[in-house]
Tab-separated table of C-alpha atoms in Angstrom:
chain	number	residue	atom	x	y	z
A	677	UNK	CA	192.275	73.728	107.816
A	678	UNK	CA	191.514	77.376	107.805
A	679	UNK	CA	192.738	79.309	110.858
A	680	UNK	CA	191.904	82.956	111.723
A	681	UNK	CA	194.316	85.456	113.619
A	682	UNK	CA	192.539	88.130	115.190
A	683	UNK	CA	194.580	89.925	117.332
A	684	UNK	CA	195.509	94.171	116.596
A	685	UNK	CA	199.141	93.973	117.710
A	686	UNK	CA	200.937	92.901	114.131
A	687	UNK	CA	204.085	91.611	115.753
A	688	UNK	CA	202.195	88.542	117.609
A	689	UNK	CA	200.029	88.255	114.849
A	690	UNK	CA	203.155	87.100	112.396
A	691	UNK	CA	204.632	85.278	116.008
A	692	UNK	CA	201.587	83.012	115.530
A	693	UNK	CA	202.022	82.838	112.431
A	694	UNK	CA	205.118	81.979	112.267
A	695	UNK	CA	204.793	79.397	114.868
A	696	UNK	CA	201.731	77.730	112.594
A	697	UNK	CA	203.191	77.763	109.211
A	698	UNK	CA	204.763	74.571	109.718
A	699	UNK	CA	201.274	72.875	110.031
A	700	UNK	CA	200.003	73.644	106.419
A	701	UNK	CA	196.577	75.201	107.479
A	702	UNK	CA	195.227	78.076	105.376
A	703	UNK	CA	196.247	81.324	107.069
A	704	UNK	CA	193.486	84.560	107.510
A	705	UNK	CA	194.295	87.647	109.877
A	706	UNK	CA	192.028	90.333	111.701
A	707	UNK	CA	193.424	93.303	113.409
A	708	UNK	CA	189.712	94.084	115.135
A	709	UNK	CA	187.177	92.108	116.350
A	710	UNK	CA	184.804	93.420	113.495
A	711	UNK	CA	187.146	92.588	110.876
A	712	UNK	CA	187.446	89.320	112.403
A	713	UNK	CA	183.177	88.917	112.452
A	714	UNK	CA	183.728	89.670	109.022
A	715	UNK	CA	185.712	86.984	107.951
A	716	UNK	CA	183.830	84.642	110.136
A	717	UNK	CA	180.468	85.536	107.553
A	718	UNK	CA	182.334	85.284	104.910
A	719	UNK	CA	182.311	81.657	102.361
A	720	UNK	CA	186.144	80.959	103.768
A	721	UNK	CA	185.126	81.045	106.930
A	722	UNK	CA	187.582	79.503	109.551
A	723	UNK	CA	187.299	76.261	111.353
A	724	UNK	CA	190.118	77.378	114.147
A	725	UNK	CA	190.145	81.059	115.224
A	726	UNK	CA	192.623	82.378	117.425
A	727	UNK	CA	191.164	85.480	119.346
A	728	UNK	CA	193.248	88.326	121.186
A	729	UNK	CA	191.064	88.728	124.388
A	730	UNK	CA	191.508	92.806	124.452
A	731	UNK	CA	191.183	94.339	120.737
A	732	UNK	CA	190.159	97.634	119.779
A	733	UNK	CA	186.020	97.635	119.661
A	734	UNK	CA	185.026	94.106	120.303
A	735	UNK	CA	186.960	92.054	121.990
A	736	UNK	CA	187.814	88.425	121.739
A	737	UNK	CA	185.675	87.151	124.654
A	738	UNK	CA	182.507	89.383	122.978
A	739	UNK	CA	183.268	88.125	119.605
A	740	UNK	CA	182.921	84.743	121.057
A	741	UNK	CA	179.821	85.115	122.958
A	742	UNK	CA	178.097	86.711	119.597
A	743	UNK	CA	179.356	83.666	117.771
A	744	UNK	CA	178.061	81.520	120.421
A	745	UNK	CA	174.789	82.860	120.575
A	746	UNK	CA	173.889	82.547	116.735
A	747	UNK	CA	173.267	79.155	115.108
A	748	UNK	CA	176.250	77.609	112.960
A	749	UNK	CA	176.151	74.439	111.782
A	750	UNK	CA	180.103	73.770	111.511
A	751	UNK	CA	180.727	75.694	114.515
A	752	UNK	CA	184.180	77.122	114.753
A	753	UNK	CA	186.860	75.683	117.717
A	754	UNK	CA	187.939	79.039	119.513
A	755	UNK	CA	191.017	79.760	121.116
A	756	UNK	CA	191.405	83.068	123.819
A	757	UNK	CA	195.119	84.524	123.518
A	758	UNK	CA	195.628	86.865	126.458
A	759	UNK	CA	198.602	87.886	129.048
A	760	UNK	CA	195.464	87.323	131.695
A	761	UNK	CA	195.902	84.396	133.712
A	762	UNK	CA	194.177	84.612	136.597
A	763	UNK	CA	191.609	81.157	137.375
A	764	UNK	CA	188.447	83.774	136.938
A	765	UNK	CA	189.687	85.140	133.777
A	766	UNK	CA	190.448	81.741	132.055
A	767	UNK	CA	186.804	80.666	133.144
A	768	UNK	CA	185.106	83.614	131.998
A	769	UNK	CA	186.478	82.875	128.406
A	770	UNK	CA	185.514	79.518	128.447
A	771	UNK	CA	182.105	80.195	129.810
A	772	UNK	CA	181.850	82.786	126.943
A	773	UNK	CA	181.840	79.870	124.726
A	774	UNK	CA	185.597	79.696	123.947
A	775	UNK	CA	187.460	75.588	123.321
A	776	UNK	CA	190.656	76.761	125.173
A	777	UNK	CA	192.968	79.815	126.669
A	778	UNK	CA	196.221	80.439	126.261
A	779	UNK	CA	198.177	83.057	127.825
A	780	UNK	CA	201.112	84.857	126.515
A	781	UNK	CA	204.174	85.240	126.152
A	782	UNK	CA	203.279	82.027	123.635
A	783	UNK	CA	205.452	78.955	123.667
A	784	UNK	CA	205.259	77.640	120.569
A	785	UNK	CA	205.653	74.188	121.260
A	786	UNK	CA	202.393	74.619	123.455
A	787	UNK	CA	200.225	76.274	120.156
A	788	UNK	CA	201.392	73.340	118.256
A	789	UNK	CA	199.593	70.860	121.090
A	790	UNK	CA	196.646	73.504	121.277
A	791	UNK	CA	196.369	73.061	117.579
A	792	UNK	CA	196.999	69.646	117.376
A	793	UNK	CA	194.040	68.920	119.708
A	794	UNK	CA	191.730	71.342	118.176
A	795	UNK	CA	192.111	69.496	114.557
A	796	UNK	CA	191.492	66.441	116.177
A	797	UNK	CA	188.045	67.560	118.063
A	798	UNK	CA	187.092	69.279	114.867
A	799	UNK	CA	188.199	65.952	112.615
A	800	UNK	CA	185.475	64.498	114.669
A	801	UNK	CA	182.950	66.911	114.761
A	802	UNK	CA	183.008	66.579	110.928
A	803	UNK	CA	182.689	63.091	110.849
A	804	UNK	CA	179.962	62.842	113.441
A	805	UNK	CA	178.202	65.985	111.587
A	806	UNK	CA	178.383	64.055	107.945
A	807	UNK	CA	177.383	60.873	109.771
A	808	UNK	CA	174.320	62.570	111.257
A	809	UNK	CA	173.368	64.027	107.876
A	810	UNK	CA	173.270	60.172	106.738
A	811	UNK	CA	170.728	59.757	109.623
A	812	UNK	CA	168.746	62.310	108.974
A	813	UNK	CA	168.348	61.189	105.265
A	814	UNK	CA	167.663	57.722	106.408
A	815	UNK	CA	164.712	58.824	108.512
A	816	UNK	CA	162.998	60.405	105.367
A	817	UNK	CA	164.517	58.688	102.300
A	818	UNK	CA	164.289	54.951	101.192
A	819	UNK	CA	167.960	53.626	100.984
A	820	UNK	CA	167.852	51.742	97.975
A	821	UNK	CA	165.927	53.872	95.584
A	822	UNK	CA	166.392	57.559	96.900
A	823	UNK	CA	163.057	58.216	97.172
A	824	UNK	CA	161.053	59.031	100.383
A	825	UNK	CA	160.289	56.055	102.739
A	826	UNK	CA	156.577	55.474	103.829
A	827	UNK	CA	156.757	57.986	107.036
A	828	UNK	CA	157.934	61.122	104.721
A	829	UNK	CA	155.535	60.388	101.717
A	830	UNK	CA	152.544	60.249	104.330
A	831	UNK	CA	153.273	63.530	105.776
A	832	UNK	CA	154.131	64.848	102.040
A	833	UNK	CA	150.709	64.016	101.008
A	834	UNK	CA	149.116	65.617	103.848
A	835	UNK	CA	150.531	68.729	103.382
A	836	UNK	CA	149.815	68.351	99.818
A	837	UNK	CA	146.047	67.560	100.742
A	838	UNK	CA	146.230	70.694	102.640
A	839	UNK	CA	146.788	73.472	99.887
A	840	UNK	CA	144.420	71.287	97.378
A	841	UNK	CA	142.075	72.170	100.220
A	842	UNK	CA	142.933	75.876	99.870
A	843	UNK	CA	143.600	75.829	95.770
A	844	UNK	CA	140.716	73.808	95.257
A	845	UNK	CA	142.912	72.081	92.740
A	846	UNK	CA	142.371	67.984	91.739
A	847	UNK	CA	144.282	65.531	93.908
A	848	UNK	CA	145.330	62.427	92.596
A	849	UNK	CA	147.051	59.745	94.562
A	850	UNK	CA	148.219	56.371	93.034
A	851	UNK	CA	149.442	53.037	93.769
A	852	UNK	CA	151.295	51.416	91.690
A	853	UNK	CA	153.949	48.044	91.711
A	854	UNK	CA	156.076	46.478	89.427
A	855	UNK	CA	153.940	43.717	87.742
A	856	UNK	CA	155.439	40.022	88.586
A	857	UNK	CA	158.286	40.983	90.021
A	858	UNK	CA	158.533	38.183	91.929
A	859	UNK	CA	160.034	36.650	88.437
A	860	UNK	CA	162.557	38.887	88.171
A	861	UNK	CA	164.091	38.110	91.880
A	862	UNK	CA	163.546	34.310	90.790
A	863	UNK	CA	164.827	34.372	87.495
A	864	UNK	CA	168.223	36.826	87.977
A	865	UNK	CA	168.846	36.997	91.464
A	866	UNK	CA	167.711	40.038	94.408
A	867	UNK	CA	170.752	42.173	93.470
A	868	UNK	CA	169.223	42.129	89.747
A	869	UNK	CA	166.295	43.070	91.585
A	870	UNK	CA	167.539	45.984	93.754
A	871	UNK	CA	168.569	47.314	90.352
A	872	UNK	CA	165.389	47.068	88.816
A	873	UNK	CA	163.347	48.819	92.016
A	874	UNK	CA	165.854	51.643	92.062
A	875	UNK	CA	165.800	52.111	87.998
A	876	UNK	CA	162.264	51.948	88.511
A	877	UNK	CA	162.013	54.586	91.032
A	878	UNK	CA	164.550	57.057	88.983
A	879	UNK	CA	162.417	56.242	86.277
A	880	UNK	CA	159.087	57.717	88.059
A	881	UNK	CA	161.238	60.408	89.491
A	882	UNK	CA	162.285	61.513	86.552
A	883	UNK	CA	158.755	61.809	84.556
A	884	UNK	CA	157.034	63.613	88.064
A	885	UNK	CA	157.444	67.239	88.493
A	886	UNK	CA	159.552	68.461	91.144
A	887	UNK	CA	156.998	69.288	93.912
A	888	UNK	CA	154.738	66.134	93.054
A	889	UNK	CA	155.178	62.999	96.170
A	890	UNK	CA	156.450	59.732	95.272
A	891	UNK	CA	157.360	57.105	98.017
A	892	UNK	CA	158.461	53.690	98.480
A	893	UNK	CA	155.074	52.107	100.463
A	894	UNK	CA	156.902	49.303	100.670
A	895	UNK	CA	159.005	45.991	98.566
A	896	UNK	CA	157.696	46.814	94.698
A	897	UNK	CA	154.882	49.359	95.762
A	898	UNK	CA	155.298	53.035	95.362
A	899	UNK	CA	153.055	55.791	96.458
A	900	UNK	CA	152.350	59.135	94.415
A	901	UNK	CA	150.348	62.171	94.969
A	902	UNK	CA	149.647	64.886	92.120
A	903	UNK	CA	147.595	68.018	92.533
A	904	UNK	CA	146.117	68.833	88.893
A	905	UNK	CA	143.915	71.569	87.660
A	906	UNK	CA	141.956	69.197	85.780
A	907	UNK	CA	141.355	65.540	86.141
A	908	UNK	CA	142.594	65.224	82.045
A	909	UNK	CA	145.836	66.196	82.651
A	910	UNK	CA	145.781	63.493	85.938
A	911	UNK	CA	144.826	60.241	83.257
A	912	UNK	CA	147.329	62.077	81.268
A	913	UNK	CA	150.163	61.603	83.726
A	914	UNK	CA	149.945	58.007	84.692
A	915	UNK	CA	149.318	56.851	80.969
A	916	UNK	CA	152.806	58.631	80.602
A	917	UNK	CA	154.268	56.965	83.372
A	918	UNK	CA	152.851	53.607	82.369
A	919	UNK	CA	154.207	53.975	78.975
A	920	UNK	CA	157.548	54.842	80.495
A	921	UNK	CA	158.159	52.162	82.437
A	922	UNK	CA	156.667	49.802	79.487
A	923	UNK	CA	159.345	51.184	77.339
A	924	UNK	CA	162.619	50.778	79.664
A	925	UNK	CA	165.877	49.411	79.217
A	926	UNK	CA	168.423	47.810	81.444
A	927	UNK	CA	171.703	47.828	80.164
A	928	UNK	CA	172.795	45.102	82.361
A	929	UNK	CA	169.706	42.882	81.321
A	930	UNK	CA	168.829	44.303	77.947
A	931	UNK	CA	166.080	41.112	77.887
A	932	UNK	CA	164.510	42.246	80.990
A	933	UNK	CA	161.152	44.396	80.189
A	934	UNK	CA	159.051	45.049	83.026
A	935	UNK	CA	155.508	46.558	83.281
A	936	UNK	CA	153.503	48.495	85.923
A	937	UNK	CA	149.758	48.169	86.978
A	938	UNK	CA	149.037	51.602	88.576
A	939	UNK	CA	145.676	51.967	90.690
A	940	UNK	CA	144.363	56.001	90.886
A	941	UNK	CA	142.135	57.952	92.815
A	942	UNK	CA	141.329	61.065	92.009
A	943	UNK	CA	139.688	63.613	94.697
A	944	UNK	CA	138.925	67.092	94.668
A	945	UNK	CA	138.962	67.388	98.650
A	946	UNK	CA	136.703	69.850	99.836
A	947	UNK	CA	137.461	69.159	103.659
A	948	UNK	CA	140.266	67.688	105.704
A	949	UNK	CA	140.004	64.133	104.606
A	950	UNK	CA	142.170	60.807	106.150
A	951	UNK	CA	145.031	60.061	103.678
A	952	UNK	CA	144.884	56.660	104.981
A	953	UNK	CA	141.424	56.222	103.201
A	954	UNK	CA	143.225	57.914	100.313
A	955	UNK	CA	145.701	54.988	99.907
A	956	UNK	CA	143.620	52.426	101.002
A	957	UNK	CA	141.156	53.885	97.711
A	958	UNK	CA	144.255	54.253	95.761
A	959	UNK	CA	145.172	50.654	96.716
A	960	UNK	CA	141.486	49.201	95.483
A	961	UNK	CA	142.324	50.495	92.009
A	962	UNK	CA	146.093	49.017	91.674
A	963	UNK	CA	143.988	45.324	92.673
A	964	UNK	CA	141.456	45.955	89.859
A	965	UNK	CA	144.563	46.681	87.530
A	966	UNK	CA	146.022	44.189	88.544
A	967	UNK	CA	142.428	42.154	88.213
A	968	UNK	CA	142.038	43.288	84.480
A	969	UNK	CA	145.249	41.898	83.257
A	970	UNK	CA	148.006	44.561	84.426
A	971	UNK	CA	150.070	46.703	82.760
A	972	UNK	CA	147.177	49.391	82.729
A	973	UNK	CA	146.207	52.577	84.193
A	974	UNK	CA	142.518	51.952	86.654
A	975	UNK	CA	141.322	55.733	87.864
A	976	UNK	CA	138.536	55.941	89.869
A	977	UNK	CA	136.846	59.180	91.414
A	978	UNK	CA	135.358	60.371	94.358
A	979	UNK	CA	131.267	59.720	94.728
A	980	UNK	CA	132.129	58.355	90.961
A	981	UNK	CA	129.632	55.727	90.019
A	982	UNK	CA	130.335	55.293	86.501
A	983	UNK	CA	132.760	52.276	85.262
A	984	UNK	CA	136.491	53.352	86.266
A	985	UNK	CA	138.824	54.764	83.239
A	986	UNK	CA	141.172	51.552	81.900
């Protein structure tokens, strides 16, 4: 653990020192409370700090507050040192924002406990922080395949609608599904099929650019959404992606080939449109795929009355 000194008399700054050595934690020292800021800012920053309430310049209760008042995601657990002990004192440190206040002369065995309980409150602030991050992915990314879930890609394509709106650039949004993979559950088992959806979905990753959506809609059905200057390089991209996932191995099935039947529309929005008709016109064009023998590419366009593209 990193631990942080600040305090501008030198002798109790190597006391605490001292006193703390036998812990193993990562020693820093600050003789101000600017130097101390400092550190704080810096990439080593410290997850205990020690503060000397009166220091030249800022103290160690205004150091606090400042830290307080910003926005840190690991935030720091602080400890007031002072020779104050008055009731009032100790509460306007801790209403400053400081963890705990303790007064000096310092009994060592006391630090110890102080530190002892501080890397235990901070040993679970970093486990509850890492297991909210896990939450926080879960609400926008699909477990098994690492791509967005349903409610992210929605609001991905919306925004995406939105600046084809401004760019007047080509939209196209696709559904596509593995073709009879039903068969491959049956045949090898769901954890041979929890492979294949997530290779599948690496696969698609992989040949999309960075900024284009792709989404699990839901069991073998993924959503995408592509803006395009032209509607060439649109029948361009899906032919790729068709061919891709044509031409796939699995090293733990090297027998297994799959295809994919992939269903596009292509708009070039001109107002603020429902993306819910957008799927559901994406959708129509993965059945007629699916209709025309799978494994193939069906685009269709908006107001487009011709036959669609195979």
């Amino acid at each position: 653990m990193n631990v942080l000194i600040a305090d501008d008399d030198p002798t109790i700054r190597l006391t605490l020192s001292s006193l703390l050595s036998s812990t193993g934690c990562d020693l820093m020292e600050a003789a101000n409370g600017e130097d101390a800021l400092a550190i704080i800012d810096s990439e080593n920053s410290p997850e205990l700090i020690l503060l000397d309430w009166n220091m030249p310049g800022l103290s160690g209760v205004e150091v606090t507050r400042r830290l307080r008042a910003g926005s840190q995601e690991n935030r720091p657990y602080i400890i007031i040192v002072s020779s104050y002990h008055e009731p009032l004192q100790i509460i306007e440190a801790l209403d400053a924002g400081a963890d705990d206040f303790i007064t000096k002369p310092i009994d060592g065995r006391f630090l110890k406990a102080k530190y002892n309980v501080a890397e235990r409150i901070l040993t679970a602030q970093n486990k509850l922080n890492q297991a909210n991050k896990v939450l926080e992915r879960l609400a926008y990314f699909d477990e098994l395949t690492g791509v967005m879930n349903r409610r992210a890609g929605m609001v991905s394509v919306e925004i995406e609608l939105e600046r084809c709106l401004r760019s007047r650039d080509v939209l196209a949004v696709a559904m596509l599904d593995i073709d009879f993979f039903k068969r491959v559950n049956d045949s090898l088992g769901h954890i041979a099929g929890d492979e294949v959806l997530h290779e599948f979905a690496t696969k698609i990753h992989a040949e999309l650019r960075p900024y284009d959506v792709i989404c699990r809609y839901g069991g073998e059905e993924f959503f995408i959404a592509a803006s395009m200057k032209h509607e060439a390089e649109c029948e361009r991209l899906f032919e790729r992606l068709r061919l891709a996932i044509e031409n796939m191995v699995f090293n733990n099935y090297p027998e297994l080939k799959i295809t994919t039947s992939i269903g596009v529309f292509i708009d070039k929005p001109v107002e603020q449109e429902d993306v819910k008709s957008l799927v559901e016109k994406a959708d129509k064009a993965l059945y007629k795929a699916k209709e025309s023998g799978r494994n193939k590419v069906i685009i269709e366009r908006k107001s487009d009355n011709s036959p669609p593209v195979v």
